[in-house]
PDB file of N, CA and C in Angstrom:
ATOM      1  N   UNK A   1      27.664   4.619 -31.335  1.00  0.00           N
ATOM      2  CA  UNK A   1      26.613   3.849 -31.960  1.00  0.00           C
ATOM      3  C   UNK A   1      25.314   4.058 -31.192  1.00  0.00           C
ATOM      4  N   UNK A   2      24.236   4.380 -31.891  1.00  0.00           N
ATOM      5  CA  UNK A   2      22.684   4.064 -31.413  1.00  0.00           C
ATOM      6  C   UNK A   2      22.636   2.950 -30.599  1.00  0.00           C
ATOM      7  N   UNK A   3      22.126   3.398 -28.925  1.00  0.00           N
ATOM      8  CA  UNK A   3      21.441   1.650 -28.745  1.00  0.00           C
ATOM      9  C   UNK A   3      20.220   1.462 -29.273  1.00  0.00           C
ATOM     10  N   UNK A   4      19.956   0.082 -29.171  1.00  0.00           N
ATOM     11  CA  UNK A   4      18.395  -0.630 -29.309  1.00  0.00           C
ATOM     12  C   UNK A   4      17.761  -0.759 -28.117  1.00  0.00           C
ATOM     13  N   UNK A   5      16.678  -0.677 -28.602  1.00  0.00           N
ATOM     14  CA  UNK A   5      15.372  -0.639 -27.483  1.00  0.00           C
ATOM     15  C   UNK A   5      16.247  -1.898 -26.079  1.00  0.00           C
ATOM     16  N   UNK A   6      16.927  -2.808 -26.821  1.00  0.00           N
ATOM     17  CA  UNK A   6      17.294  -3.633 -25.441  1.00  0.00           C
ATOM     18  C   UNK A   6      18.673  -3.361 -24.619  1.00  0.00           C
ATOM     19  N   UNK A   7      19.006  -1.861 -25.232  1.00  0.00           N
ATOM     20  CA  UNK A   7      20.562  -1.106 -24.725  1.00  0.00           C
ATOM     21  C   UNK A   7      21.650  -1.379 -25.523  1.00  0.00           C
ATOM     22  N   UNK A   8      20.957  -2.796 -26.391  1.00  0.00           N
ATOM     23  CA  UNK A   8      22.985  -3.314 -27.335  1.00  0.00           C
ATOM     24  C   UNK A   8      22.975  -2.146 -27.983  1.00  0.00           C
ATOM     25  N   UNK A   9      24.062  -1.774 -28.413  1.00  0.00           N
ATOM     26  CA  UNK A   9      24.723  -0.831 -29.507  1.00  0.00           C
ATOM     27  C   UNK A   9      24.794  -1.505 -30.778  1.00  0.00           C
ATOM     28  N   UNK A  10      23.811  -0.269 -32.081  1.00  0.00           N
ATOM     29  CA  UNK A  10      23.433  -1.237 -33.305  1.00  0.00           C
ATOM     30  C   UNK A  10      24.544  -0.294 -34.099  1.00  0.00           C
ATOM     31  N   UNK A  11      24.826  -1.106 -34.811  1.00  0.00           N
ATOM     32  CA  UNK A  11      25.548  -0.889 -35.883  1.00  0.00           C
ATOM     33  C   UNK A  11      24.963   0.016 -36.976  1.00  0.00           C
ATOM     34  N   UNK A  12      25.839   1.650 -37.351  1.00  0.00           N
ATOM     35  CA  UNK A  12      25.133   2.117 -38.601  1.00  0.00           C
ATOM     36  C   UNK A  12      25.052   1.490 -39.662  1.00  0.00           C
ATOM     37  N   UNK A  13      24.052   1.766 -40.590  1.00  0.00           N
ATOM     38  CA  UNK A  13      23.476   0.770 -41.801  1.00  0.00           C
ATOM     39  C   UNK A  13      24.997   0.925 -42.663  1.00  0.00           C
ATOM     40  N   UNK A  14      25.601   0.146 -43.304  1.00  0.00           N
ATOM     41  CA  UNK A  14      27.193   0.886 -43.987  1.00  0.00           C
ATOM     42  C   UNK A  14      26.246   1.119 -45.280  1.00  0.00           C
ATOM     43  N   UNK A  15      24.822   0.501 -46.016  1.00  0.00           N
ATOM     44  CA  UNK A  15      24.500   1.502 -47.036  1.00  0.00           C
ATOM     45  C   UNK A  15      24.424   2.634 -46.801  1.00  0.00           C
ATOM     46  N   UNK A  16      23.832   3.057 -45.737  1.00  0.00           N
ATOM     47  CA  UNK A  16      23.774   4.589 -45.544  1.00  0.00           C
ATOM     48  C   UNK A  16      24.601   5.490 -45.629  1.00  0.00           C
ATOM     49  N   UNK A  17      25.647   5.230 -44.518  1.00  0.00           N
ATOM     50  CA  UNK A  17      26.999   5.542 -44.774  1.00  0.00           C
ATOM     51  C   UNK A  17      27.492   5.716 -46.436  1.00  0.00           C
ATOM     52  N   UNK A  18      27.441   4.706 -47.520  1.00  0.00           N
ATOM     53  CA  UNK A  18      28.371   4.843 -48.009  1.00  0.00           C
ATOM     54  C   UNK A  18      27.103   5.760 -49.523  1.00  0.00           C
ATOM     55  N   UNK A  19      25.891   5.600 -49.160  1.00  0.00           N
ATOM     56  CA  UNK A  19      25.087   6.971 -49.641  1.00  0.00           C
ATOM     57  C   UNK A  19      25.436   8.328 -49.263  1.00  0.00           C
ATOM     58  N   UNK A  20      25.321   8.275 -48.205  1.00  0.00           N
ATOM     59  CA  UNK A  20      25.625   9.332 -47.610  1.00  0.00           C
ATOM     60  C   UNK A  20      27.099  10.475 -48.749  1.00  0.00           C
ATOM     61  N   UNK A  21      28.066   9.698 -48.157  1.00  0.00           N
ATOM     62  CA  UNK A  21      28.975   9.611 -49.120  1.00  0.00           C
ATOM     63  C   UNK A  21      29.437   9.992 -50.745  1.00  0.00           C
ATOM     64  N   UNK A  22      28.719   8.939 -51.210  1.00  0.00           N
ATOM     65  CA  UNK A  22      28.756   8.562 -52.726  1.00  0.00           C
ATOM     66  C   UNK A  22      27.647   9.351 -53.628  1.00  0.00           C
ATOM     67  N   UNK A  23      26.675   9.951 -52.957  1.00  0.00           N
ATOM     68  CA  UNK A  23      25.508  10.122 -53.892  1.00  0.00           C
ATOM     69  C   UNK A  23      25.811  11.874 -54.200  1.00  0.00           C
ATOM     70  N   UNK A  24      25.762  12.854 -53.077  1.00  0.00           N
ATOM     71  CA  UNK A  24      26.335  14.136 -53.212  1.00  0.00           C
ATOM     72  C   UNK A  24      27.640  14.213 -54.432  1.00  0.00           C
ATOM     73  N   UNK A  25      28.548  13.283 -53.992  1.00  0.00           N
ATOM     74  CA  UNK A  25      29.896  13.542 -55.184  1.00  0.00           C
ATOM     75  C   UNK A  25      29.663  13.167 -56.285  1.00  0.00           C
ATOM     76  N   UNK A  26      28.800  12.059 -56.749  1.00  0.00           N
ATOM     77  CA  UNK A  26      27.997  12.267 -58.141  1.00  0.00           C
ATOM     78  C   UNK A  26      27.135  13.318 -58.416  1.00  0.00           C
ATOM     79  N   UNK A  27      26.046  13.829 -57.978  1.00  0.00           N
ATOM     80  CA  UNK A  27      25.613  14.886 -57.767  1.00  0.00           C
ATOM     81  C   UNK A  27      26.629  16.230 -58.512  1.00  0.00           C
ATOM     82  N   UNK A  28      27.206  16.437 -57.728  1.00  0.00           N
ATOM     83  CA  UNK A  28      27.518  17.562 -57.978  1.00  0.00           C
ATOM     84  C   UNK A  28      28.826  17.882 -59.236  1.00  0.00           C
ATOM     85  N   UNK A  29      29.560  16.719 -59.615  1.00  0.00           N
ATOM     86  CA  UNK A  29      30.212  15.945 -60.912  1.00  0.00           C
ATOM     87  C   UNK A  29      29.018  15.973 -62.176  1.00  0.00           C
ATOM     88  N   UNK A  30      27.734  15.834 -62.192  1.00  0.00           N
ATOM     89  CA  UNK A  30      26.836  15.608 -63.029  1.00  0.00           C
ATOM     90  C   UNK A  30      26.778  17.121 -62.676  1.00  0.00           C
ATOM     91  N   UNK A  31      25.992  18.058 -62.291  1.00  0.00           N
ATOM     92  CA  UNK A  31      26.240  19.624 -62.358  1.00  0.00           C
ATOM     93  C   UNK A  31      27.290  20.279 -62.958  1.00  0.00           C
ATOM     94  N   UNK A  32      28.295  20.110 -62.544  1.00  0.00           N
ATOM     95  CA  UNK A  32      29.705  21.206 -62.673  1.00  0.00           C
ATOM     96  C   UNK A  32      29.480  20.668 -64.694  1.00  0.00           C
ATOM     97  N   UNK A  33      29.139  18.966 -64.917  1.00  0.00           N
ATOM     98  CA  UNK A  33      29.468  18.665 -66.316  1.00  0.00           C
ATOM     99  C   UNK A  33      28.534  19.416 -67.235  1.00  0.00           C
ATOM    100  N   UNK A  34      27.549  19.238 -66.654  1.00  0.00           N
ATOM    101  CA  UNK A  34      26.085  20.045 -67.094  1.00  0.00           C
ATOM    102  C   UNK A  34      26.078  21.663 -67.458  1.00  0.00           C
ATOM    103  N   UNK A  35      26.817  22.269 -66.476  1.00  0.00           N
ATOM    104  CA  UNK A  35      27.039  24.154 -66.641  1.00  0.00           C
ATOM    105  C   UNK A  35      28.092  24.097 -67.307  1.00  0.00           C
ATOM    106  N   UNK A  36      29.311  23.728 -67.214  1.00  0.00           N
ATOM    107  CA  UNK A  36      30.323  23.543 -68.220  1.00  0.00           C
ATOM    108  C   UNK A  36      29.964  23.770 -69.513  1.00  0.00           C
ATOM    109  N   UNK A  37      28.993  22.818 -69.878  1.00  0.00           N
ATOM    110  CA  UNK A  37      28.660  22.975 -71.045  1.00  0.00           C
ATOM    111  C   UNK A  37      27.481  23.883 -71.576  1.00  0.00           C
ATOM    112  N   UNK A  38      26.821  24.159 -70.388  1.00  0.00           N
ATOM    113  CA  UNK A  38      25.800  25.789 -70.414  1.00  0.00           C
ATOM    114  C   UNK A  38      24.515  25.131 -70.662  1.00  0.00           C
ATOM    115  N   UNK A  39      24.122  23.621 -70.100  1.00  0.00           N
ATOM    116  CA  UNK A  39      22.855  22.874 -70.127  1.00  0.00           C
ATOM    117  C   UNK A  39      22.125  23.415 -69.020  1.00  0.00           C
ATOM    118  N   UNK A  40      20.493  23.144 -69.441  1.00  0.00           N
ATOM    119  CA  UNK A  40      19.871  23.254 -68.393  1.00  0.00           C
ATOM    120  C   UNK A  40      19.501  21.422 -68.013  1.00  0.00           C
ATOM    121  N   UNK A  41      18.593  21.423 -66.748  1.00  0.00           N
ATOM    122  CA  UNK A  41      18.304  20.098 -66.206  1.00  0.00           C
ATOM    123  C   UNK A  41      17.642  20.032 -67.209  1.00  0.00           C
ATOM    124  N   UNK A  42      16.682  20.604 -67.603  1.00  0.00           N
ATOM    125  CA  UNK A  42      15.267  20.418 -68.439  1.00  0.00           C
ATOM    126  C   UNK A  42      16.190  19.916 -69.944  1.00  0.00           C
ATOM    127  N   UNK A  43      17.034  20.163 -70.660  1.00  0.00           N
ATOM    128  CA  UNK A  43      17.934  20.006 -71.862  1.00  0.00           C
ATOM    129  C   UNK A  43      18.364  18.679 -71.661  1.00  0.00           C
ATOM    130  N   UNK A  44      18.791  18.422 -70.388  1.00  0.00           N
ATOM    131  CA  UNK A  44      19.961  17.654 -70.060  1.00  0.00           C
ATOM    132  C   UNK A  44      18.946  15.962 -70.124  1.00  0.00           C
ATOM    133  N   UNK A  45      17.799  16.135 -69.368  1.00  0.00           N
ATOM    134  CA  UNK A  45      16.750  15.382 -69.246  1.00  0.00           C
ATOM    135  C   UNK A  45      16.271  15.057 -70.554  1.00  0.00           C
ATOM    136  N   UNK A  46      15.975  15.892 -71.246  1.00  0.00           N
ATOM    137  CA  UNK A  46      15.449  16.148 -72.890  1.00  0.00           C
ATOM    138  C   UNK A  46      16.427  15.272 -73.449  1.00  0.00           C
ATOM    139  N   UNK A  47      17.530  15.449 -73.725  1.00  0.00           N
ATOM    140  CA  UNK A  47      18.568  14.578 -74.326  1.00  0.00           C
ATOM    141  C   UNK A  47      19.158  12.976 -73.561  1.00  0.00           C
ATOM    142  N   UNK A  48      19.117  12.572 -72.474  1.00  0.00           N
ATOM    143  CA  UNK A  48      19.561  11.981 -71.949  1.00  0.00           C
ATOM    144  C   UNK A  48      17.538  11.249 -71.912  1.00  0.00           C
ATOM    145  N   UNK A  49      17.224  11.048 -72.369  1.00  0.00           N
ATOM    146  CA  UNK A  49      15.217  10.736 -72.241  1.00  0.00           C
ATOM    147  C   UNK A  49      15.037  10.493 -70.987  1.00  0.00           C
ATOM    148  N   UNK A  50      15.330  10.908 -69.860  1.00  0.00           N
ATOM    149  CA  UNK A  50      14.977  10.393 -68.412  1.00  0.00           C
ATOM    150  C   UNK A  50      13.948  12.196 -67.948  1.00  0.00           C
ATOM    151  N   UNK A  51      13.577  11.217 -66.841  1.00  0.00           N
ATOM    152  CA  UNK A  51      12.728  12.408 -66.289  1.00  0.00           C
ATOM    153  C   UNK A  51      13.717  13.223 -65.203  1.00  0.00           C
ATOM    154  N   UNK A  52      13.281  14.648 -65.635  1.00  0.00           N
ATOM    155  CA  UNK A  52      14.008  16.065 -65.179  1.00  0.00           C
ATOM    156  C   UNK A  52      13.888  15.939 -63.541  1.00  0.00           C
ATOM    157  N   UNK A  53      12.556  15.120 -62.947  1.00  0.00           N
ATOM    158  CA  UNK A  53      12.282  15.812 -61.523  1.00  0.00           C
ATOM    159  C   UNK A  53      13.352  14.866 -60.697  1.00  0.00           C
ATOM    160  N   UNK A  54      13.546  13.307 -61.637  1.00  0.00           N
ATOM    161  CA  UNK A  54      14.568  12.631 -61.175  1.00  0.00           C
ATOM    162  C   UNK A  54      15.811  13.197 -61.079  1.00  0.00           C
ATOM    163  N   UNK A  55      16.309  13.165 -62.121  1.00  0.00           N
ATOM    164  CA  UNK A  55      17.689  14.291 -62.498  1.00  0.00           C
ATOM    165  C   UNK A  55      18.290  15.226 -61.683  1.00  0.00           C
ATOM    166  N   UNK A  56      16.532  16.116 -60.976  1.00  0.00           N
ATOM    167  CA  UNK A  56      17.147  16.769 -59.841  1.00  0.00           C
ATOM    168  C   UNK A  56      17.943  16.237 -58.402  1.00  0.00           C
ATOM    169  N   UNK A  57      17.064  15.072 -58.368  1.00  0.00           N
ATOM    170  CA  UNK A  57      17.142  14.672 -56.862  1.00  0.00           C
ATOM    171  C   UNK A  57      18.292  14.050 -57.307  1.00  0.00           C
ATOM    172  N   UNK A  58      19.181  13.525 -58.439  1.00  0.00           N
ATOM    173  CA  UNK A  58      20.114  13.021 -58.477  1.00  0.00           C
ATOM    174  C   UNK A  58      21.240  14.195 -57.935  1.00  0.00           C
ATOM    175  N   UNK A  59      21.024  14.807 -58.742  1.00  0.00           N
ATOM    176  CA  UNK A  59      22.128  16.299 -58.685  1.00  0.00           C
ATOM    177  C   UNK A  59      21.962  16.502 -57.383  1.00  0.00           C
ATOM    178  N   UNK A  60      21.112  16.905 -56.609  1.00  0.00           N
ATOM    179  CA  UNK A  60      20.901  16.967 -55.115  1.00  0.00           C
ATOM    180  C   UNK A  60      21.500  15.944 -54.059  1.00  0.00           C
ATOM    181  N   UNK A  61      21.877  14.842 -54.887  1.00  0.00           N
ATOM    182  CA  UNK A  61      22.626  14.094 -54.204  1.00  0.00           C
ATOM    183  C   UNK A  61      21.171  13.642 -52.879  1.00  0.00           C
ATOM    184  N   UNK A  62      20.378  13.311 -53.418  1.00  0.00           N
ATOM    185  CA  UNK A  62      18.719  12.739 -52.814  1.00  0.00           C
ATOM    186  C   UNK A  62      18.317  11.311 -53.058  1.00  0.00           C
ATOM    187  N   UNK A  63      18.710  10.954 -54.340  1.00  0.00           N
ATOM    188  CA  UNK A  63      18.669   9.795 -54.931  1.00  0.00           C
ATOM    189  C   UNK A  63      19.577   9.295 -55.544  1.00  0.00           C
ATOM    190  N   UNK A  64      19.735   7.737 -55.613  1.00  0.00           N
ATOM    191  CA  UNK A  64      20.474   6.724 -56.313  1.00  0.00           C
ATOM    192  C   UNK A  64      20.252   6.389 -57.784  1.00  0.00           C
ATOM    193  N   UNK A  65      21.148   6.796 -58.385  1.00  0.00           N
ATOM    194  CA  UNK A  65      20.757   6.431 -60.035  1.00  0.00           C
ATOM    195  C   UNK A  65      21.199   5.160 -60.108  1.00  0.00           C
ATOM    196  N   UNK A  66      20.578   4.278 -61.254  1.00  0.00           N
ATOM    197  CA  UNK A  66      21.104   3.160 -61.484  1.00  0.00           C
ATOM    198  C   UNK A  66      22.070   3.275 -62.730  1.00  0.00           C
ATOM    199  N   UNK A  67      23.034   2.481 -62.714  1.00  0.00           N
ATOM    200  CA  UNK A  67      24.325   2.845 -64.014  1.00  0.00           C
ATOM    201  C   UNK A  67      23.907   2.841 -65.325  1.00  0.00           C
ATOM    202  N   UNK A  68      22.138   2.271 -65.677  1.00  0.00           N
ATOM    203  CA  UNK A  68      21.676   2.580 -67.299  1.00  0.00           C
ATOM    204  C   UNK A  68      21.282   4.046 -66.759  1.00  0.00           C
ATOM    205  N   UNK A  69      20.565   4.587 -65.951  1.00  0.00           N
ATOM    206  CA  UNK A  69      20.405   5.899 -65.779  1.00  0.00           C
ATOM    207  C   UNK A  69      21.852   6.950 -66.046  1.00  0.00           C
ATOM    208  N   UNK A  70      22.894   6.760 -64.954  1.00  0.00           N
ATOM    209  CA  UNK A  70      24.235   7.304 -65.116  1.00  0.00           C
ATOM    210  C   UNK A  70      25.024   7.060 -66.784  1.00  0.00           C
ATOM    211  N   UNK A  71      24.275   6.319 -67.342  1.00  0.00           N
ATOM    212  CA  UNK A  71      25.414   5.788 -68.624  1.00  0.00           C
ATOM    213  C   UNK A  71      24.205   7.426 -69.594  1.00  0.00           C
ATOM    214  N   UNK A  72      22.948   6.864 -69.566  1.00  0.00           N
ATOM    215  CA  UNK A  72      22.459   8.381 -70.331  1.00  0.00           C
ATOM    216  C   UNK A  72      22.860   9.243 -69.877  1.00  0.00           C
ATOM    217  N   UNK A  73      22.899   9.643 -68.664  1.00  0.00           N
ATOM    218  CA  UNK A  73      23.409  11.223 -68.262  1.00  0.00           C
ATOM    219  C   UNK A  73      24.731  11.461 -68.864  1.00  0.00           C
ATOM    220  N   UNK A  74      25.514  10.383 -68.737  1.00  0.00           N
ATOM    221  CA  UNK A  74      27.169  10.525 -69.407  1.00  0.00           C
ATOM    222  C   UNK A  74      27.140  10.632 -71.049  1.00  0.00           C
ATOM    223  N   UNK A  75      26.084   9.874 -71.378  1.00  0.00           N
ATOM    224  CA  UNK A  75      25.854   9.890 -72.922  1.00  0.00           C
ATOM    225  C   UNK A  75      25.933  11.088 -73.473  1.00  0.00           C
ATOM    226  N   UNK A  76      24.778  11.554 -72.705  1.00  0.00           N
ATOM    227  CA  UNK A  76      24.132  12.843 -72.816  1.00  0.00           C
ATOM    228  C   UNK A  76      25.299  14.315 -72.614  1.00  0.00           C
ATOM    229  N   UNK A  77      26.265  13.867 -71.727  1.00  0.00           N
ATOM    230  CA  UNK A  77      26.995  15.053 -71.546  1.00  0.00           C
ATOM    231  C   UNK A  77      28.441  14.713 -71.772  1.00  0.00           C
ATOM    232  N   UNK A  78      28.587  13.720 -72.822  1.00  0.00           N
ATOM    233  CA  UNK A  78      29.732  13.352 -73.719  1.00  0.00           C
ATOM    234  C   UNK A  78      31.022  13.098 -72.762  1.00  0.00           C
ATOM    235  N   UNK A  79      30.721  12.423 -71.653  1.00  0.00           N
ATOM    236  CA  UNK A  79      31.728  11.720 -70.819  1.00  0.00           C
ATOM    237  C   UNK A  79      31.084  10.364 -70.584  1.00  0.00           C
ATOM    238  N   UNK A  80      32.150  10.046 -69.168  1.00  0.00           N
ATOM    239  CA  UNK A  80      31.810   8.776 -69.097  1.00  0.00           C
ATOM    240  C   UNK A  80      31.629   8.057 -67.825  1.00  0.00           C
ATOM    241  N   UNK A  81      30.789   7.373 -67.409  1.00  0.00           N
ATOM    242  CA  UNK A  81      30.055   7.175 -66.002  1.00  0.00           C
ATOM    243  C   UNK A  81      31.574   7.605 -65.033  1.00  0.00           C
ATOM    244  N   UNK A  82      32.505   6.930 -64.959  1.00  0.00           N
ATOM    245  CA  UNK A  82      33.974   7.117 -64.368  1.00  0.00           C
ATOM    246  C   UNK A  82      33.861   8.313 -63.841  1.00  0.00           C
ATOM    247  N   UNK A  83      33.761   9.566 -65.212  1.00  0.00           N
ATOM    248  CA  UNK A  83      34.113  10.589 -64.972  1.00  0.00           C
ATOM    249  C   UNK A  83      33.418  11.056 -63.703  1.00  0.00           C
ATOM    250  N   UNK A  84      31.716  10.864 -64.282  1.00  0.00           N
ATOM    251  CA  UNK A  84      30.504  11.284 -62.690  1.00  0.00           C
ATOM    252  C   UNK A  84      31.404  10.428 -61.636  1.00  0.00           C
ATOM    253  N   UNK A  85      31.754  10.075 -61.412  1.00  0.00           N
ATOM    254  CA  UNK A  85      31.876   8.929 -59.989  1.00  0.00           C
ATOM    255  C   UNK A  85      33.254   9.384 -59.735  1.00  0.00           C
ATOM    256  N   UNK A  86      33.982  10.617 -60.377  1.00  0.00           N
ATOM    257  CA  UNK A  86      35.075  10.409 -59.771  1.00  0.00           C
ATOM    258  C   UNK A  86      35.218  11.533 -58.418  1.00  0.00           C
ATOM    259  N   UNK A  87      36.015  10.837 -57.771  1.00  0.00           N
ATOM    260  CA  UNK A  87      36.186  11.275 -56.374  1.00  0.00           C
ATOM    261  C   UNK A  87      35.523  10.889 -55.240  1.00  0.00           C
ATOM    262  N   UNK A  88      34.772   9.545 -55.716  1.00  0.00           N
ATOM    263  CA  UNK A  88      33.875   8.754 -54.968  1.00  0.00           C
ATOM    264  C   UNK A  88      34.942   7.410 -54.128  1.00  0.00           C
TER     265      UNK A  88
END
């Protein structure tokens, strides 16, 4: 563990941790569903109405989607939030 400026040992953030984690394996579940079906981001964005530059950083496993975001992407690529999240 990190100490603090006063030597205690701080505890890692467990959001981080469990970002760390969780956001890549959606990520890359939303990709594999996306080429599967021979989409581009720009298509995928187009159909799902969210913005593409987001989309990326999702797939990049950079950012946190919220589950109305994840429910269009699933809409959009005829599965179902579960499916993105599995192996999480």
């Amino acid at each position: 563990m990190p100490a603090t400026a006063t030597g205690a040992k701080s505890r890692p953030d467990p959001d981080t941790s469990v970002a760390e984690r969780v956001l890549p394996i959606v990520g890359a579940n939303v990709i594999a569903r996306r080429e599967k079906l021979g989409m581009s981001q720009r298509a995928l964005a187009e159909k799902a109405g969210i913005d593409r530059v987001f989309l990326r950083h999702v797939e990049q496993g950079n950012r946190a989607a919220t589950l109305v975001f994840l429910a269009k992407i699933a809409d959009a690529l005829d599965t179902s939030i579960e499916k993105l999240a599995h192996g999480v």
